[in-house]
PDB file of C-alpha atoms in Angstrom:
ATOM      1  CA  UNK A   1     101.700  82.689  87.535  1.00 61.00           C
ATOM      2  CA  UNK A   2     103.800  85.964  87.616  1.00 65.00           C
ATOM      3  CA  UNK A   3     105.901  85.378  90.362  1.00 92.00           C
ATOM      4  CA  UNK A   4     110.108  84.591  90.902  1.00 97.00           C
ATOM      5  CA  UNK A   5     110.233  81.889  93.982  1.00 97.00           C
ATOM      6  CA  UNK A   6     113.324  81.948  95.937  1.00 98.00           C
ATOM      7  CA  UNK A   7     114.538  79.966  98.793  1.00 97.00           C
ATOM      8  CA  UNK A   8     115.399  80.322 101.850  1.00 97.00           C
ATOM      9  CA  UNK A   9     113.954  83.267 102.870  1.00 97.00           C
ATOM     10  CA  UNK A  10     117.203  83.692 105.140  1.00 97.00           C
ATOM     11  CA  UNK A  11     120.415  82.119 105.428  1.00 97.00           C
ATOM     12  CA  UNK A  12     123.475  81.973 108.168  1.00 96.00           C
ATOM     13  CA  UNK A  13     126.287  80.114 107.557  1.00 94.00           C
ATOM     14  CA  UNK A  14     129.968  80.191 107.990  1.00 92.00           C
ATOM     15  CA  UNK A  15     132.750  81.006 105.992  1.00 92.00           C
ATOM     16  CA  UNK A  16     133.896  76.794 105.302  1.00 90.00           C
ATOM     17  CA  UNK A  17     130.043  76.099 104.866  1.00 91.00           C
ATOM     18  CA  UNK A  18     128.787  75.439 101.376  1.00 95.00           C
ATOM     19  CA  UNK A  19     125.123  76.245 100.768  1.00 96.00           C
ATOM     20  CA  UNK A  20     122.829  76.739  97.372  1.00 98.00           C
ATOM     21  CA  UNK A  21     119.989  79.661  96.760  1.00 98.00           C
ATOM     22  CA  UNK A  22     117.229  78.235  94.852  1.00 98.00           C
ATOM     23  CA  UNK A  23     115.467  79.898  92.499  1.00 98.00           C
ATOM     24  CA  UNK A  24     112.346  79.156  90.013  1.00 98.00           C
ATOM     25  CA  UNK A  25     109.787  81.187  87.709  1.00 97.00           C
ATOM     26  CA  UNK A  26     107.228  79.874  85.279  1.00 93.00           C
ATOM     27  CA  UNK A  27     106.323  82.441  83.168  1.00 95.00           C
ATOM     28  CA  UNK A  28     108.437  80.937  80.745  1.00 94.00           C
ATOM     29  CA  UNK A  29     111.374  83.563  80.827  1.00 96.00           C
ATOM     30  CA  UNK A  30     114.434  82.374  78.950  1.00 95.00           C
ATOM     31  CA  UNK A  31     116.660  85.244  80.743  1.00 96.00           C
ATOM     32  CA  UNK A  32     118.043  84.878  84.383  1.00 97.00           C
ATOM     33  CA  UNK A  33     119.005  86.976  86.563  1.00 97.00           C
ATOM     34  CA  UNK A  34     121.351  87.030  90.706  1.00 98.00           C
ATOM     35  CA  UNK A  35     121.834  90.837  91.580  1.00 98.00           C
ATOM     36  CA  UNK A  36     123.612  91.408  95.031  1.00 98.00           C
ATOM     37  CA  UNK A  37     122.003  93.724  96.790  1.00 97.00           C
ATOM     38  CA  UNK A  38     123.492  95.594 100.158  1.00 95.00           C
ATOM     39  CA  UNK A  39     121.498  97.168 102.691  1.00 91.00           C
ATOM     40  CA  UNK A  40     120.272 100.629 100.944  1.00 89.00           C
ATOM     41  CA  UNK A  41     121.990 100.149  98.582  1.00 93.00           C
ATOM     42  CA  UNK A  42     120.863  99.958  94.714  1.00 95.00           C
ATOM     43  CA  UNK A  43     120.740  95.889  93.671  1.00 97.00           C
ATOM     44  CA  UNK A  44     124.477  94.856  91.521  1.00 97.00           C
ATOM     45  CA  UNK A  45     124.289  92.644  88.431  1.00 97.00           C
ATOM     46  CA  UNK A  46     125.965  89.145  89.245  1.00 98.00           C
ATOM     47  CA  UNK A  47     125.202  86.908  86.203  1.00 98.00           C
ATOM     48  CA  UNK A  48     122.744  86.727  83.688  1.00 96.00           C
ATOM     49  CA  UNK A  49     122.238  83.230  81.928  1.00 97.00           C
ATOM     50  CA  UNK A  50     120.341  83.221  78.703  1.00 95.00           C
ATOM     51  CA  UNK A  51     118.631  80.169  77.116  1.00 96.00           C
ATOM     52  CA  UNK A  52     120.184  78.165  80.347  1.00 96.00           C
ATOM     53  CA  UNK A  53     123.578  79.688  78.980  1.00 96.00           C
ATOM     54  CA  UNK A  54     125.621  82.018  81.072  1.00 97.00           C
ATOM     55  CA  UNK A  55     125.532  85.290  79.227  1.00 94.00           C
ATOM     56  CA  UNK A  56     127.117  87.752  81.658  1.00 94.00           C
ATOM     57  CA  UNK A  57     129.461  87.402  84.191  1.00 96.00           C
ATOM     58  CA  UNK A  58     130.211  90.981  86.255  1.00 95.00           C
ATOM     59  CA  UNK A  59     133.451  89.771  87.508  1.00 94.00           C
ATOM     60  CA  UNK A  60     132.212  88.121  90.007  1.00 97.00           C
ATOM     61  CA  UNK A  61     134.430  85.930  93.016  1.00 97.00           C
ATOM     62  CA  UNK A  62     134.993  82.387  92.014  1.00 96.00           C
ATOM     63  CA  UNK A  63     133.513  81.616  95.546  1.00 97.00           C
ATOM     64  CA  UNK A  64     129.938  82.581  93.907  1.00 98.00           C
ATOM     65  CA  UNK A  65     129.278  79.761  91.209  1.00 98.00           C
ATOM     66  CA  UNK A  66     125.554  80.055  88.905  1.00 98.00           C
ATOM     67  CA  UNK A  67     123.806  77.168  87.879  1.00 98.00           C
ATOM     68  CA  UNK A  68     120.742  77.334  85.332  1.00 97.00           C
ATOM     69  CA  UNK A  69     120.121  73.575  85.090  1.00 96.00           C
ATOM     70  CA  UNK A  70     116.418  73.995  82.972  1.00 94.00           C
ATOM     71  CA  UNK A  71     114.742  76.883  81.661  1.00 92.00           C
ATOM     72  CA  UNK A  72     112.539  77.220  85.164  1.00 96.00           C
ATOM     73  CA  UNK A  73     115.647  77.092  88.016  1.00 98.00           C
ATOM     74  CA  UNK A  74     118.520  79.152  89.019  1.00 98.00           C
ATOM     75  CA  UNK A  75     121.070  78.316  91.522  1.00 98.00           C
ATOM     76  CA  UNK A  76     123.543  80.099  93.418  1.00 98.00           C
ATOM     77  CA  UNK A  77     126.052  77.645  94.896  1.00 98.00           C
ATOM     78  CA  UNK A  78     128.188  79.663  98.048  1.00 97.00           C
ATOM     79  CA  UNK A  79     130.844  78.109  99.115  1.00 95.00           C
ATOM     80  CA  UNK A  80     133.895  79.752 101.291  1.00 95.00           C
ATOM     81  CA  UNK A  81     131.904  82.952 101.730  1.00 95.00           C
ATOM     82  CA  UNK A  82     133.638  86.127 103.314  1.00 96.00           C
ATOM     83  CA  UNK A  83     131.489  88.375 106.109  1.00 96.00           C
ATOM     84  CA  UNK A  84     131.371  91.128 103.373  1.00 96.00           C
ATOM     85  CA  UNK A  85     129.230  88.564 101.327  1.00 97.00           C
ATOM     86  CA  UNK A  86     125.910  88.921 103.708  1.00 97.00           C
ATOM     87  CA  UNK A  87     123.305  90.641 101.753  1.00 97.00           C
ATOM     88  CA  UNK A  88     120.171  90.421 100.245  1.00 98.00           C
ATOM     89  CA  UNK A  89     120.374  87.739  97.115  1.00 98.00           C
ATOM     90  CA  UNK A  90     117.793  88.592  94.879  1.00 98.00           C
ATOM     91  CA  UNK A  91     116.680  86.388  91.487  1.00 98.00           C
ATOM     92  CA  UNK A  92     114.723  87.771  88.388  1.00 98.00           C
ATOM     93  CA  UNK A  93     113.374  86.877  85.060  1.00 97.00           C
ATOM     94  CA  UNK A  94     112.392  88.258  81.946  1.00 96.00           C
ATOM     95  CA  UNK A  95     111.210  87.404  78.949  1.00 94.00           C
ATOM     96  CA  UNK A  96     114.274  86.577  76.223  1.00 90.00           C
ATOM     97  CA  UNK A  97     115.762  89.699  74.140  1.00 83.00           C
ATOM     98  CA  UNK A  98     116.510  93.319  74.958  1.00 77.00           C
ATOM     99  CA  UNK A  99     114.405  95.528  76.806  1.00 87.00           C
ATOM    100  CA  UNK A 100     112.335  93.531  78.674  1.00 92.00           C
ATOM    101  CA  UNK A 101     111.100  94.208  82.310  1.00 94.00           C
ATOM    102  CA  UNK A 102     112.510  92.490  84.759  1.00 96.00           C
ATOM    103  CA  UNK A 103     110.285  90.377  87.584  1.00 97.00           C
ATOM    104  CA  UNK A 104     112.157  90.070  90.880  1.00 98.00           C
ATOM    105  CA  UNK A 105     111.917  87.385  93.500  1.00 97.00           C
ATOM    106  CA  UNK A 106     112.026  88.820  97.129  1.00 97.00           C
ATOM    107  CA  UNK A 107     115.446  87.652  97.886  1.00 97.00           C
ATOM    108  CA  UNK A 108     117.357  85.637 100.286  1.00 98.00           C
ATOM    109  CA  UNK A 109     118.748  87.528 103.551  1.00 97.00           C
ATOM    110  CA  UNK A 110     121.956  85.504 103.463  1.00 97.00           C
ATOM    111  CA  UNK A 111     124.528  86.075 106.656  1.00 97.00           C
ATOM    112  CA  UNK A 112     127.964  85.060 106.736  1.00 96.00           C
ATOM    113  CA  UNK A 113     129.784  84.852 109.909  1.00 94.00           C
TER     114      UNK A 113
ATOM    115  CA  UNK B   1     132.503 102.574  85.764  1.00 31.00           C
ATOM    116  CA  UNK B   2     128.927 102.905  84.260  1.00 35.00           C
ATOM    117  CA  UNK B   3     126.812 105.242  86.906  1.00 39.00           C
ATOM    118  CA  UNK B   4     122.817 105.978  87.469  1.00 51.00           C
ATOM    119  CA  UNK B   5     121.423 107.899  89.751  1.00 51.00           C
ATOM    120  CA  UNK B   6     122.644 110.126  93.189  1.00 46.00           C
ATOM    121  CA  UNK B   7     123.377 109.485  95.929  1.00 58.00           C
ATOM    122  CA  UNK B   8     120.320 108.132  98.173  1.00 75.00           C
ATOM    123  CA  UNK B   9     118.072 111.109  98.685  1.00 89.00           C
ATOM    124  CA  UNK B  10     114.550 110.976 100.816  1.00 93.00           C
ATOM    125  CA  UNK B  11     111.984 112.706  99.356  1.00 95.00           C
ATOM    126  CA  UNK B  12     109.084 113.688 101.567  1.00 95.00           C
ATOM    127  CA  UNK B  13     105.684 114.578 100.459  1.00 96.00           C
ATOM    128  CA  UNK B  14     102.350 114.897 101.867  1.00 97.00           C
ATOM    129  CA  UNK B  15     100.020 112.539 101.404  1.00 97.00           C
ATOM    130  CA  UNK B  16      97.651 113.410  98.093  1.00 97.00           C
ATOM    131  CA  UNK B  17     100.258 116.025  96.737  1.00 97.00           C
ATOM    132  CA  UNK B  18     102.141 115.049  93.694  1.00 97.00           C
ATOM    133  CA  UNK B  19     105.525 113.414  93.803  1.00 97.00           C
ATOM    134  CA  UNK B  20     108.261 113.882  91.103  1.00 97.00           C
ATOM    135  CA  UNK B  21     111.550 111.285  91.600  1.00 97.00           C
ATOM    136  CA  UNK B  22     114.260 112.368  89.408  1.00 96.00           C
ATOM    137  CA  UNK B  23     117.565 109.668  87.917  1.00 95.00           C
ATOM    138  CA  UNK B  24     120.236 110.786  86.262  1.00 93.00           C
ATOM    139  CA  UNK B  25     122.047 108.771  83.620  1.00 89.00           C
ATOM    140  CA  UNK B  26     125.462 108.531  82.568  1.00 79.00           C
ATOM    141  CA  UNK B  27     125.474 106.533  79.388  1.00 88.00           C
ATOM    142  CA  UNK B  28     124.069 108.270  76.511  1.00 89.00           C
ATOM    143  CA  UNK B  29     123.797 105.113  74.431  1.00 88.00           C
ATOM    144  CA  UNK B  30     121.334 103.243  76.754  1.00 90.00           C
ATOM    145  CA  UNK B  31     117.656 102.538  75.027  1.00 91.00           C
ATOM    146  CA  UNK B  32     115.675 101.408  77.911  1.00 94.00           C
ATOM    147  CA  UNK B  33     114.779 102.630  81.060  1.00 96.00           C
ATOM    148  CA  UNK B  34     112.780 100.588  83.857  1.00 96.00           C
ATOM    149  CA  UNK B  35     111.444 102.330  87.125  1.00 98.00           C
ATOM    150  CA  UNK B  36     110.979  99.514  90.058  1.00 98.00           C
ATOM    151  CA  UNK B  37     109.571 100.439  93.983  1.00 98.00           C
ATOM    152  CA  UNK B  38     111.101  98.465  96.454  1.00 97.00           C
ATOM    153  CA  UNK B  39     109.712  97.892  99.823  1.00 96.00           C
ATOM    154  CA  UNK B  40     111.466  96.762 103.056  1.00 92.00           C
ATOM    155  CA  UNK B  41     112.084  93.365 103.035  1.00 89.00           C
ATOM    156  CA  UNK B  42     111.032  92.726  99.361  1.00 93.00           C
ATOM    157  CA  UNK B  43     112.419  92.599  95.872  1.00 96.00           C
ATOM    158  CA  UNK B  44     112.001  95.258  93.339  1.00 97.00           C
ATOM    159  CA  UNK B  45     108.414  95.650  91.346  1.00 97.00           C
ATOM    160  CA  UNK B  46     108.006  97.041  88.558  1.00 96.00           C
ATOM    161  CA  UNK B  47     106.578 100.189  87.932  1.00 97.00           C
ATOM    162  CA  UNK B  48     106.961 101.310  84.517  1.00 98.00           C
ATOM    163  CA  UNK B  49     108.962 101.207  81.827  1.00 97.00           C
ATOM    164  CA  UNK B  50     110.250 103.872  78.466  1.00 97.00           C
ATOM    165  CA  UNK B  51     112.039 103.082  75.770  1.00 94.00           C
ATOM    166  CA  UNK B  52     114.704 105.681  74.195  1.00 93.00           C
ATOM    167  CA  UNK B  53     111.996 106.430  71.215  1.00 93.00           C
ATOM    168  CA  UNK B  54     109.812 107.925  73.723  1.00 96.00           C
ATOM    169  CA  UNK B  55     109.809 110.800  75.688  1.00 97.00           C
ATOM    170  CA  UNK B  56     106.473 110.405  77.733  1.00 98.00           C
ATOM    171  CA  UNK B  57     104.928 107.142  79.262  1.00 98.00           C
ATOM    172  CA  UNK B  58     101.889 107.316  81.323  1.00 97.00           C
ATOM    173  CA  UNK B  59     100.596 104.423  83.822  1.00 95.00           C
ATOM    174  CA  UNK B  60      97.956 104.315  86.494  1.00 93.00           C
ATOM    175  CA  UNK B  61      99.180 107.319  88.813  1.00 96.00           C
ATOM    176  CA  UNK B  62     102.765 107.630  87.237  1.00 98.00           C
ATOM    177  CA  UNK B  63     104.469 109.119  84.244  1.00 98.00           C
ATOM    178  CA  UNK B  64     107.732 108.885  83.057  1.00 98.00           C
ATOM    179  CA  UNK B  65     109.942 111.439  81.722  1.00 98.00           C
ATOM    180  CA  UNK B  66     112.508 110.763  79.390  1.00 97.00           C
ATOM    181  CA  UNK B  67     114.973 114.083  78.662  1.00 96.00           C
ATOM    182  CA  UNK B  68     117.917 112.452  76.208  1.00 93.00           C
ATOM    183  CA  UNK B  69     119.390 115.754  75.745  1.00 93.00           C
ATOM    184  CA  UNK B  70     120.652 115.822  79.450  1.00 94.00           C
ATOM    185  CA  UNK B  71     120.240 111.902  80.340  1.00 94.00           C
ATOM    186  CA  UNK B  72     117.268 112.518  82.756  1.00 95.00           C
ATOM    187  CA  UNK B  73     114.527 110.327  83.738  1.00 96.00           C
ATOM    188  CA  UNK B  74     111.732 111.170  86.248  1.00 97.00           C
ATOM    189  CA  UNK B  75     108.826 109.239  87.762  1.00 98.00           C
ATOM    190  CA  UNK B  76     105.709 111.385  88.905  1.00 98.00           C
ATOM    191  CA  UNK B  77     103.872 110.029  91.058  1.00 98.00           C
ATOM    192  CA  UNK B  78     100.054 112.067  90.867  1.00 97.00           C
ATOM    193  CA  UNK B  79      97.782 111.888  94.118  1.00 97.00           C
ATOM    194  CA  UNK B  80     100.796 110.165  96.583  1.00 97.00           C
ATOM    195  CA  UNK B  81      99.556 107.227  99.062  1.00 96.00           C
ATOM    196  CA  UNK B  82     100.743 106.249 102.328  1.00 96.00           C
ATOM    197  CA  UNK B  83     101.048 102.824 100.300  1.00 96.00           C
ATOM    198  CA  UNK B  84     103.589 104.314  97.944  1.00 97.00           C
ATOM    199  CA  UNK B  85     106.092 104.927 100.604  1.00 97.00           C
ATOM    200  CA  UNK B  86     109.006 103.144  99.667  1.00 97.00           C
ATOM    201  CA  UNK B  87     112.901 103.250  97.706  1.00 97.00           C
ATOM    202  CA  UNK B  88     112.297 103.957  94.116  1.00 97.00           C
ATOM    203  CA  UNK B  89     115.030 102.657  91.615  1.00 97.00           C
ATOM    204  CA  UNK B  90     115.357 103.502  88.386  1.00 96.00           C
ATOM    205  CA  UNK B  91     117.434 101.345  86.181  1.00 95.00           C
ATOM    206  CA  UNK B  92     119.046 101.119  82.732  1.00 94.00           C
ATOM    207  CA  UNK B  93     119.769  98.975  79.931  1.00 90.00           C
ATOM    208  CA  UNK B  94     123.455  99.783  79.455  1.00 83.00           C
ATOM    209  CA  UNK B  95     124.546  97.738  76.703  1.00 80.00           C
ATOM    210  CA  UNK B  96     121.966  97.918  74.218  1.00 74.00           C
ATOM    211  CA  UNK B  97     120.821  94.323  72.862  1.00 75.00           C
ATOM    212  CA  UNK B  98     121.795  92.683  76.049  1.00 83.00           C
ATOM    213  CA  UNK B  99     120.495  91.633  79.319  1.00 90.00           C
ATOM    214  CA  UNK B 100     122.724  94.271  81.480  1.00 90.00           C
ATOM    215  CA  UNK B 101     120.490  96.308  83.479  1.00 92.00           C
ATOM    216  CA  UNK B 102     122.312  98.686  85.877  1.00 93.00           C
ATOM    217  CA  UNK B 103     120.293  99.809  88.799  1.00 95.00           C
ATOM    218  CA  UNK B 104     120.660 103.555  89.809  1.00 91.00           C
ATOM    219  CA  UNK B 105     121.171 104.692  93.504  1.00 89.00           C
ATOM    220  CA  UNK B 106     117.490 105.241  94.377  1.00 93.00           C
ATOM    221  CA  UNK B 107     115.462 107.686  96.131  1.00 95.00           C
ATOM    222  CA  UNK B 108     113.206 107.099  99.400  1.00 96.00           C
ATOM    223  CA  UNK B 109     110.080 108.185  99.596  1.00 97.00           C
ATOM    224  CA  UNK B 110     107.879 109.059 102.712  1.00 95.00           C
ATOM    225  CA  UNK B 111     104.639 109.918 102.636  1.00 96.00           C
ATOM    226  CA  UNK B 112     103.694 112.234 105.466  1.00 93.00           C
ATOM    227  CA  UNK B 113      99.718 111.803 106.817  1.00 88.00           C
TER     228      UNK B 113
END
């Protein structure tokens, strides 16, 4: 299995709504991955969790909030989400230490109105 | 802040003729470099991959170039497809011995019948 699951494939809610993007690989990657990415536009780093530990945070809003609860899932809870927040959510993996590929997920299409 | 790439070009090529995609880098201490193809409505895939010890990487139809000297990194694509058309990325291991992979601006390809 070389794939990165996400769910929903799409998602529109409002700005009070709270809502969580799922994510789950078994490969047995111990490095995960949410990159924001706007329409053509490149993808943005979000977090990175490592070993189930956050490992990188790029500054993101408080109203974005990870969750890595095993070594196979990745959760982005939304909550209080501004219009400039739609975009594409997209999930990766990789396998543990530097310079390893990346395997992306094909992303949630998440609209905020 | 940390930069890779142009602005979005489009690159159009005829279909069998060779295709070159170029990325420029902007930090000199980055040791990886990871060329993905995105398609419309998907996430990035990986296409291949150089580390900073090499100069010259060859897949199935692609190469990449790796010029340190002027922080330059190109994909060739040999024999172009119809089924290649698509927004190339090339991204970079900023920080070496992390997991911060910086995406560059990306080019779009179109491959002309």
């Amino acid at each position: 299995d070389t794939e990165v699951t996400q769910t929903p494939k799409h998602l529109v809610m409002g700005m009070t709504n709270k809502k969580s993007l799922k994510c789950e690989q078994h490969m047995g990657h111990r490095a995960m991955y949410w990159y924001k990415q706007k329409a053509k536009k490149p993808p943005e780093l979000m977090f990175v969790y490592s070993y189930e530990k956050l490992s990188i945070n790029e500054s993101v809003p408080s109203r974005f909030s990870p969750e890595c609860p095993n070594s196979s899932l990745l959760n982005l809870h939304l909550h209080a989400l501004q219009p400039e927040d739609s975009a594409l959510y997209l999930c990766a993996s990789s396998q543990a230490g530097a310079n390893e590929k990346l395997f992306f997920g094909s992303g949630t299409q998440l609209s905020v109105l | 802040g940390e930069s890779v790439g142009l602005h979005l070009p489009t690159l159009s090529v005829q279909e069998g003729d060779n295709s070159i995609i170029n990325c420029a880098y902007s930090n000199s201490a980055s040791d990886y470099f990871i060329w993905y193809k995105q398609e419309s409505g998907k996430g990035p895939q990986f296409i291949i991959d150089i580390r900073s010890n090499m100069d010259k990487r060859q897949g199935q139809r692609v190469t990449v170039l790796l010029n340190k000297t002027v922080k330059h990194l190109s994909l060739q694509i040999a024999a172009t497809q119809p089924g290649d058309s698509a927004v190339y990325f090339c991204a970079e291991n900023t920080t070496s011995g992390t997991y911060k992979y910086i995406f560059g601006t990306g080019t779009r390809l179109k491959v002309l019948a």
